[in-house]
mmCIF file of C-alpha atoms in Angstrom:
data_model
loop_
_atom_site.group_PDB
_atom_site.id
_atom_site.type_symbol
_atom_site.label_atom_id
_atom_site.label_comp_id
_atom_site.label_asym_id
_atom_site.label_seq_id
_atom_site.Cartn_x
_atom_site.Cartn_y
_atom_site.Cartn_z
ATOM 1 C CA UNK A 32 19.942 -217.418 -67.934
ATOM 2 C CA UNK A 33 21.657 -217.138 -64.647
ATOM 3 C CA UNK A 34 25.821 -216.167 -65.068
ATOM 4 C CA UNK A 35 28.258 -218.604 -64.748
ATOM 5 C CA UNK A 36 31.067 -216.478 -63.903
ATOM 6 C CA UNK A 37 32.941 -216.811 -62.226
ATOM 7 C CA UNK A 38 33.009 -220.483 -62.929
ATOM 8 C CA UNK A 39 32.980 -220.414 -66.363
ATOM 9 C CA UNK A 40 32.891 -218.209 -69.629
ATOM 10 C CA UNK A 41 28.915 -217.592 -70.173
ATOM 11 C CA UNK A 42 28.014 -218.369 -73.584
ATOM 12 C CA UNK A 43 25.124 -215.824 -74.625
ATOM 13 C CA UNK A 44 23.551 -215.466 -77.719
ATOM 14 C CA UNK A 45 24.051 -212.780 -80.395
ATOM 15 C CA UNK A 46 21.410 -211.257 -82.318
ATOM 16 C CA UNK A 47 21.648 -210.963 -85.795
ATOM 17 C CA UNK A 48 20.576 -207.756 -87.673
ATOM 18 C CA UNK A 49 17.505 -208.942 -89.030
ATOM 19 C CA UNK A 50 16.247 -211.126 -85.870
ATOM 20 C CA UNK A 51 13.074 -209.294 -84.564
ATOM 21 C CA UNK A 52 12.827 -208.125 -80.201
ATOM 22 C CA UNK A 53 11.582 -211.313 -79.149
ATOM 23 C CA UNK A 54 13.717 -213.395 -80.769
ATOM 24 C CA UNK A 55 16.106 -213.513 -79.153
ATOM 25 C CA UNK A 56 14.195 -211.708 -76.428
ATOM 26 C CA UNK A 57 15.282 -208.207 -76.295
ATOM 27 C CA UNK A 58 14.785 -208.182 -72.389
ATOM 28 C CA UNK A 59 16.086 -211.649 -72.358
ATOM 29 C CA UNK A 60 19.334 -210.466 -73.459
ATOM 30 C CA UNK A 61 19.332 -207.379 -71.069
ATOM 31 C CA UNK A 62 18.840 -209.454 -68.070
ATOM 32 C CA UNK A 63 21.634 -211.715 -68.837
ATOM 33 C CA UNK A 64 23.827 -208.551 -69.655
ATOM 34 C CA UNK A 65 22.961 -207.339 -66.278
ATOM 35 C CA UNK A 66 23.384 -210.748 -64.749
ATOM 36 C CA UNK A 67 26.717 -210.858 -65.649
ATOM 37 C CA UNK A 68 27.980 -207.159 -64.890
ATOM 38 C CA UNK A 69 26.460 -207.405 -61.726
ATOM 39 C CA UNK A 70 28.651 -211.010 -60.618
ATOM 40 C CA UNK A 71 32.010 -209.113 -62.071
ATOM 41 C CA UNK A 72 31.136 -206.201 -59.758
ATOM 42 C CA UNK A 73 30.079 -208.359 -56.932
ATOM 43 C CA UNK A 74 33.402 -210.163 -57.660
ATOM 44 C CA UNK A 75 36.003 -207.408 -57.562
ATOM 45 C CA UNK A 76 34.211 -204.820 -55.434
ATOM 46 C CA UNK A 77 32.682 -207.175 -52.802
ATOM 47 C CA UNK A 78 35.309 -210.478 -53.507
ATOM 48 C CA UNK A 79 31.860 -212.836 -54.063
ATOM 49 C CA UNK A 80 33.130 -216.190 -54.619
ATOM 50 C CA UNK A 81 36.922 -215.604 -53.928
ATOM 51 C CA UNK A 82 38.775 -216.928 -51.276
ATOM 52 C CA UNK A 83 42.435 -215.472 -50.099
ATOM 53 C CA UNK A 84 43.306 -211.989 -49.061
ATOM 54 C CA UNK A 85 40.734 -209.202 -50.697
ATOM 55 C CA UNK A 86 41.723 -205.495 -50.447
ATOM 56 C CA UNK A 87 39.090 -203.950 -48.982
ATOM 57 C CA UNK A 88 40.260 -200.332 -48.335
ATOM 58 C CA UNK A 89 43.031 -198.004 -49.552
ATOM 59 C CA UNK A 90 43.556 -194.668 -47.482
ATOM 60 C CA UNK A 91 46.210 -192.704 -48.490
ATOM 61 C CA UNK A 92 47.821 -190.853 -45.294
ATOM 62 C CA UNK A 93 47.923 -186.846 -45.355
ATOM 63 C CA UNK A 94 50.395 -184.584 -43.962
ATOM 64 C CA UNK A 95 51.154 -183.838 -40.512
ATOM 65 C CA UNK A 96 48.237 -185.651 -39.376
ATOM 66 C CA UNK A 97 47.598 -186.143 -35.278
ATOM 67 C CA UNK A 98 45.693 -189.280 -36.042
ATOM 68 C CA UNK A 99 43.856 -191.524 -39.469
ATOM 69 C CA UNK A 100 40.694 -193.255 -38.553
ATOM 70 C CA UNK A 101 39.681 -195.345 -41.384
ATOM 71 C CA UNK A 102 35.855 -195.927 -41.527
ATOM 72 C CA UNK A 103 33.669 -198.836 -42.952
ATOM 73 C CA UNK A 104 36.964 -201.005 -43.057
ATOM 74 C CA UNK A 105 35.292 -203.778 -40.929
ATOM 75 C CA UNK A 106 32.044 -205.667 -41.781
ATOM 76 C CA UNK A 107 30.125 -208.949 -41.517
ATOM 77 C CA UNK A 108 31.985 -211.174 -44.291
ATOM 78 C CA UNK A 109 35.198 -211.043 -42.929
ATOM 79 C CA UNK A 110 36.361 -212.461 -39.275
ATOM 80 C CA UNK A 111 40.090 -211.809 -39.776
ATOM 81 C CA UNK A 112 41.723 -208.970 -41.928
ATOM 82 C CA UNK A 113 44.947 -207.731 -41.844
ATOM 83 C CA UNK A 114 46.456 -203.955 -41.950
ATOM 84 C CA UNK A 115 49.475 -202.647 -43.546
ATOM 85 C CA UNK A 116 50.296 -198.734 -42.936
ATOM 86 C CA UNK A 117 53.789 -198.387 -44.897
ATOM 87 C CA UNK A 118 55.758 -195.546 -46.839
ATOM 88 C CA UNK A 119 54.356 -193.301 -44.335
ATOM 89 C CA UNK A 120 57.160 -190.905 -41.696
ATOM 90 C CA UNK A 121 56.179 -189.650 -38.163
ATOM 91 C CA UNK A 122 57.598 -186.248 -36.927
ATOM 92 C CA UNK A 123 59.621 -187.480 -34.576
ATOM 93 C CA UNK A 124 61.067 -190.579 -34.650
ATOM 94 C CA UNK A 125 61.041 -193.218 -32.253
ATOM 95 C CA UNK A 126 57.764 -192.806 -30.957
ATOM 96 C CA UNK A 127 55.353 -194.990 -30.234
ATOM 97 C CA UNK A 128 52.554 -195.705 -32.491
ATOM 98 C CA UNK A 129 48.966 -196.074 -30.775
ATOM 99 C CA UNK A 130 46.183 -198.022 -32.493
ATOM 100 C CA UNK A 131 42.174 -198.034 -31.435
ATOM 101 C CA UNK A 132 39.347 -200.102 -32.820
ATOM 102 C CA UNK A 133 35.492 -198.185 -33.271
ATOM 103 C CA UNK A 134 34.655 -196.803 -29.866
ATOM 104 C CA UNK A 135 36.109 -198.813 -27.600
ATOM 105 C CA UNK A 136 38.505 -196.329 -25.206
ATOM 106 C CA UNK A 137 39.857 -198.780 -22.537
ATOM 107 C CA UNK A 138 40.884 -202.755 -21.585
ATOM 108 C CA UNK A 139 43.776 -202.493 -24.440
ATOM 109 C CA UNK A 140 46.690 -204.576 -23.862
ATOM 110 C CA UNK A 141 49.789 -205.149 -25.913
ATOM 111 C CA UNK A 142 52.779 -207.213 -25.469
ATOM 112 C CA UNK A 143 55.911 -207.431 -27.625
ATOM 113 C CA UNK A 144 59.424 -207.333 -28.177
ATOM 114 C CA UNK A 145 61.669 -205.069 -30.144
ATOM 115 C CA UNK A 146 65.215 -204.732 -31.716
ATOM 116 C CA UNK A 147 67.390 -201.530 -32.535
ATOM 117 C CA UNK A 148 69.120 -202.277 -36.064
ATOM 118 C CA UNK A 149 72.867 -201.305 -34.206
ATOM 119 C CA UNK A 150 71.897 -203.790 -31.468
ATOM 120 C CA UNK A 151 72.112 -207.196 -30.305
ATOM 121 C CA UNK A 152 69.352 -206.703 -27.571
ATOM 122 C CA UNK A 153 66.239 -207.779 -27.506
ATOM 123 C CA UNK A 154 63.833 -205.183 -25.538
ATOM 124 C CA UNK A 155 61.008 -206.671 -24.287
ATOM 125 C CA UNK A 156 57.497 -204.835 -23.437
ATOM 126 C CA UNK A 157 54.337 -205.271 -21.809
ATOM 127 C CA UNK A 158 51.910 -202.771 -21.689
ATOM 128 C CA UNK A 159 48.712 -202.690 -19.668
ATOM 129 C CA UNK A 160 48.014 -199.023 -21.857
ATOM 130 C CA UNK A 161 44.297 -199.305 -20.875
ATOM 131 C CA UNK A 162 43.108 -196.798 -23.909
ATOM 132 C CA UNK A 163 44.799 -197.901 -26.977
ATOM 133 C CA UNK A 164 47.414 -200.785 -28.579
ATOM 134 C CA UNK A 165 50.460 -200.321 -28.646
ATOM 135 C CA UNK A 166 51.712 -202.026 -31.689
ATOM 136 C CA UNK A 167 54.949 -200.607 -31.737
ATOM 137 C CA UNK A 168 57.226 -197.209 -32.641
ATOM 138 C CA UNK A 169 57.068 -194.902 -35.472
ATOM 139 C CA UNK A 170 59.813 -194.444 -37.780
ATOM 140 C CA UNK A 171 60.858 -190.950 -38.813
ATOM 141 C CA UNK A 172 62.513 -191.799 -42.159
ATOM 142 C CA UNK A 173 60.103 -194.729 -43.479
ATOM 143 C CA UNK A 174 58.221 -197.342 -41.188
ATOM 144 C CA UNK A 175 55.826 -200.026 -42.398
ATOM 145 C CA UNK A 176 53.110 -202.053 -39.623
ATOM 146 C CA UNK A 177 51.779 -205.175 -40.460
ATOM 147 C CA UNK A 178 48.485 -205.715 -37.889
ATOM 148 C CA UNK A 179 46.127 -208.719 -38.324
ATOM 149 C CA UNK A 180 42.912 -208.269 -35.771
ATOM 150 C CA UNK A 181 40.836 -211.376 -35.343
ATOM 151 C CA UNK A 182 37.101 -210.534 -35.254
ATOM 152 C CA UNK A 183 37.107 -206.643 -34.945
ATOM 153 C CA UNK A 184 32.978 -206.559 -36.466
ATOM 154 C CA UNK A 185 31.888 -209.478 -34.411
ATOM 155 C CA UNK A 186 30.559 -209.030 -31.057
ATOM 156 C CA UNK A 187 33.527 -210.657 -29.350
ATOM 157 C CA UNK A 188 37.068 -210.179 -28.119
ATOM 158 C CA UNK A 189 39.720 -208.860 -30.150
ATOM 159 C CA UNK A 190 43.079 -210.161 -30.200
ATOM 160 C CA UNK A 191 45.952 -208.556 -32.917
ATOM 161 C CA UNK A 192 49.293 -209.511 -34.124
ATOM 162 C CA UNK A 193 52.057 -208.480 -36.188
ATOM 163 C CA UNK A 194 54.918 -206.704 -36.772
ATOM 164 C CA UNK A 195 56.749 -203.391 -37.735
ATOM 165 C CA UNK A 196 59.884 -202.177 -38.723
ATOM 166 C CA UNK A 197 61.291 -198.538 -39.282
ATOM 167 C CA UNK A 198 64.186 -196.505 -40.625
ATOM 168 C CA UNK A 199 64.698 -193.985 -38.006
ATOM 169 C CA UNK A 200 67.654 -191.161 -37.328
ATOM 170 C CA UNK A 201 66.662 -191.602 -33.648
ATOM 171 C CA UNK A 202 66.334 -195.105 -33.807
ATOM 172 C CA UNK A 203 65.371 -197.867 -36.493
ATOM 173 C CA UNK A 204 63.538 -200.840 -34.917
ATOM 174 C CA UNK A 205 61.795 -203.763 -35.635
ATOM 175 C CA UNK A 206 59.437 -206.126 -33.940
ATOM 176 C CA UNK A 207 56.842 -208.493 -33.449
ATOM 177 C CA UNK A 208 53.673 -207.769 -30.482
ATOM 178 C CA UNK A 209 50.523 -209.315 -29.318
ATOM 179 C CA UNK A 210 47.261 -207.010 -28.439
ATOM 180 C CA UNK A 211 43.969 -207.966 -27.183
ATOM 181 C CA UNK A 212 41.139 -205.466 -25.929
ATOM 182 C CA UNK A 213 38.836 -207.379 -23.678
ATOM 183 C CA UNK A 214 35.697 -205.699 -25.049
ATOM 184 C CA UNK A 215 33.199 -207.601 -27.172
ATOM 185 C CA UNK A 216 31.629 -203.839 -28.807
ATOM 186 C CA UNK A 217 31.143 -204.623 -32.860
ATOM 187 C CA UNK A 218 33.551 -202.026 -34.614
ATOM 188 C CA UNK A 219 33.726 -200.867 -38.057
ATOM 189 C CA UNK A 220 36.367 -198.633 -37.790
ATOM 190 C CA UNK A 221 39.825 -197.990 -36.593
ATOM 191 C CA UNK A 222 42.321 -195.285 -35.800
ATOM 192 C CA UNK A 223 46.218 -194.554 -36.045
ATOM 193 C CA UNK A 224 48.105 -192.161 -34.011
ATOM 194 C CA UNK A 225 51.457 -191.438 -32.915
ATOM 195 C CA UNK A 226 51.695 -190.263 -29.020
ATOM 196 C CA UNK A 227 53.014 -187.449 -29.766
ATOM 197 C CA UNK A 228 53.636 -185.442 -33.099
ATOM 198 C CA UNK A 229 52.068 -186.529 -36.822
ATOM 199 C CA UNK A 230 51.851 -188.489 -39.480
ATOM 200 C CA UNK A 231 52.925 -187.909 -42.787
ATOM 201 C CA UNK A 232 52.183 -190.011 -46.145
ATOM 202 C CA UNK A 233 51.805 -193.306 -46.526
ATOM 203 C CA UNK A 234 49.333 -195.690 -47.473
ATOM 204 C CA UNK A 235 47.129 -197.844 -45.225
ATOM 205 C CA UNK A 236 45.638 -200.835 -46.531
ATOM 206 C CA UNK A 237 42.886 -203.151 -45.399
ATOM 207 C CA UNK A 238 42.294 -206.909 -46.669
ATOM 208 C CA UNK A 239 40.001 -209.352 -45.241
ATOM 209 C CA UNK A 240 40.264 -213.349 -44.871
ATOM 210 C CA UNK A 241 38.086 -214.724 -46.750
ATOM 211 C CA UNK A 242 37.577 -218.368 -46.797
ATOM 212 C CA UNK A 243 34.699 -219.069 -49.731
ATOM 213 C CA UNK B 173 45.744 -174.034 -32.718
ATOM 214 C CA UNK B 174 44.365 -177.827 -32.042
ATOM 215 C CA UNK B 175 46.237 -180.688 -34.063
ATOM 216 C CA UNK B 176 44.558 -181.860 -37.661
ATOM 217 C CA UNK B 177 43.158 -185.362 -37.511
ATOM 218 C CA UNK B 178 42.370 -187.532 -40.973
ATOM 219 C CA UNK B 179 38.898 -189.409 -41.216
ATOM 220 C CA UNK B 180 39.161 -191.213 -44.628
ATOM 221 C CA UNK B 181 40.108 -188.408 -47.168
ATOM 222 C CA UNK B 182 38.239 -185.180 -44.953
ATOM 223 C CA UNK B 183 41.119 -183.446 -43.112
ATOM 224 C CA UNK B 184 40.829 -181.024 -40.723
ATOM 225 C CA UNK B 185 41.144 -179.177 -37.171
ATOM 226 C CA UNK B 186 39.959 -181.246 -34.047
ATOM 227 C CA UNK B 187 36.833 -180.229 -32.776
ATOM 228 C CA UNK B 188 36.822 -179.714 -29.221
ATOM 229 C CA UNK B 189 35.468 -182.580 -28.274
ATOM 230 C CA UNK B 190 37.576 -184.536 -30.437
ATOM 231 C CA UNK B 191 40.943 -182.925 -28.717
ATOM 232 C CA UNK B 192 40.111 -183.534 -25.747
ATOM 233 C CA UNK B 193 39.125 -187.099 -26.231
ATOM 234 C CA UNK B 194 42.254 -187.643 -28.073
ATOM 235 C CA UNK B 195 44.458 -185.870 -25.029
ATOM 236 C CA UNK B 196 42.473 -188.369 -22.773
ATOM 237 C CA UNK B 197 43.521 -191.297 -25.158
ATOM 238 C CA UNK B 198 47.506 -190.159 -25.001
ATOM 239 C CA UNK B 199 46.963 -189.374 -21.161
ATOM 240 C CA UNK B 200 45.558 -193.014 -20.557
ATOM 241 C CA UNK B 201 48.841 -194.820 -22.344
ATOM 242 C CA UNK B 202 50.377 -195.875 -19.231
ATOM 243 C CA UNK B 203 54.241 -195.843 -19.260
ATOM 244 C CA UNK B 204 55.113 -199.092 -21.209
ATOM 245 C CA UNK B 205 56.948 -201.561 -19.179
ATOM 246 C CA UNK B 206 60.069 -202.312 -20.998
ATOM 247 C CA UNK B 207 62.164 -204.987 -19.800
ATOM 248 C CA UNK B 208 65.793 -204.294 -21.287
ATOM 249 C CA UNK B 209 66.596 -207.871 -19.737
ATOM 250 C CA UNK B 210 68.967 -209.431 -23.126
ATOM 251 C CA UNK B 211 67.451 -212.701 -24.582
ATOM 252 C CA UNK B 212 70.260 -213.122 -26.571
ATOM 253 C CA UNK B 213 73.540 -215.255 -25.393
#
C-alpha cells in the first residue's frame, strides 16, 4: 500500500494477537511501515511535496573566524534560496563584508546603497570588486544579512539581492545592494568573510524556494 | 601565525595555499566607489 502522506492520514491495518504472519502479511505491514517513515523523512529532511521556504542548512559561526564557507548548501531542487547570517559580531566594525559562491574568484559585481543610523544621507556604491560581492559592512556589536542568489547550482549567471543592517560603535548601517557574477560555473558552496579581521558567532542559515 | 578559517563545523589554521588565495581574494576587492552624493531633499 503506497503512503498517502502527506496528503492524507494512511489508514493501516493492525494485527491482532492471534492473527497468524500472513494475515495480515507480516512483510506487508513492514513495507507500509517503511513506506511511510521514509515520505516523513523525505518530507522534513529533503521538503518532498512542500512548497514555501525550506531550511536547508544551519551553520553556527565560530570565533574569530577569517572566513565560513558553508558546503553542500546549493543543489538541483532549488533555483532560488535565500541566506540569513545574523547574531554574529566582526572585530572591527564597519568593515565590509565579502561574499563568494563555489570556485568562482572573479567577474563579481555589487551595487547598493547604504545609511548611517545618525544620518540623513544616503551613500551610494558601486563596486566593480572583480573577486568577491560586496553585500555590505559588518557590524561590530550585532549585524544580520539577508542575501537571496538566483540560480547559484545551475549552470548560469548569478544575480543576488538583499539587505543588511548592523549595530556598530564605529558605525551602525543599513542597506539594500544588487550583485551579479557573470560566470555560469555550477556551485554548491559559498563563503563569508570580512576584509579585514574575524568573525565571531552567529548563525547562518540557508532556505531554498521551492515551488511544488 | 596564519588566520583560522571555518568550513562547516572543522575549524582551523589556513593552509598555505588557502592564505594566500584568501590574501589574493582581499587584494582583488577594488576600492568601492562610493558616491556620498545625498538622495534625500
Amino acid at each position: 500500500m503506497p503512503t498517502n502522506f502527506p496528503t492524507s492520514v494512511d489508514v493501516f491495518t493492525n494485527p491482532v494477537s492471534n492473527d497468524s504472519l500472513n494475515s495480515p502479511s507480516h512483510s506487508t505491514q513492514h513495507a507500509n511501515a517503511n513506506d511511510a517513515i521514509e515520505a516523513v523523512e523525505d518530507y522534513v529532511l529533503n521538503g518532498a511535496g512542500k512548497s514555501g521556504l525550506v531550511l536547508l542548512k544551519t551553520q553556527t559561526v565560530g570565533t574569530t573566524v577569517a572566513s565560513v564557507t558553508v558546503t553542500n548548501a546549493f543543489n538541483a531542487n532549488y533555483d532560488e534560496y535565500k541566506i540569513i547570517y545574523s547574531g554574529g559580531v566582526a572585530s572591527a566594525g564597519f568593515v565590509s563584508m565579502y561574499m563568494t559562491i563555489g570556485g568562482i574568484n572573479s567577474g563579481y559585481y555589487s551595487s547598493g546603497v547604504y545609511q548611517s543610523a545618525v544620518s540623513a544621507t544616503q551613500v551610494t556604491f558601486n563596486a566593480a570588486v572583480s573577486g568577491v560581492w560586496f553585500p555590505g559592512y559588518c557590524g561590530n556589536q550585532y549585524m544580520k544579512f539577508e542575501i537571496d542568489v538566483s540560480n547559484p547550482f545551475k549552470v548560469s549567471p548569478k544575480t543576488g539581492n538583499g539587505r543588511y543592517s548592523t549595530y556598530d560603535n564605529v558605525n551602525s548601517t543599513g542597506g539594500t545592494f544588487y550583485l551579479v557574477t557573470t560566470s555560469t560555473a555550477s556551485c554548491t558552496q559559498f563563503a563569508l568573510a570580512p576584509a579585514s579581521g574575524t568573525l565571531t558567532g552567529g548563525t547562518i542559515y540557508v532556505y531554498g524556494y521551492k515551488a511544488v | 601565525m596564519k588566520p583560522v578559517i571555518q568550513i562547516d563545523d572543522v575549524i582551523r589554521e589556513m593552509t598555505d595555499k588557502e592564505y594566500a588565495d584568501h590574501q589574493a581574494m582581499i587584494a582583488s576587492a577594488e576600492p568601492v566607489n562610493l558616491d556620498t552624493e545625498t538622495t534625500q531633499e
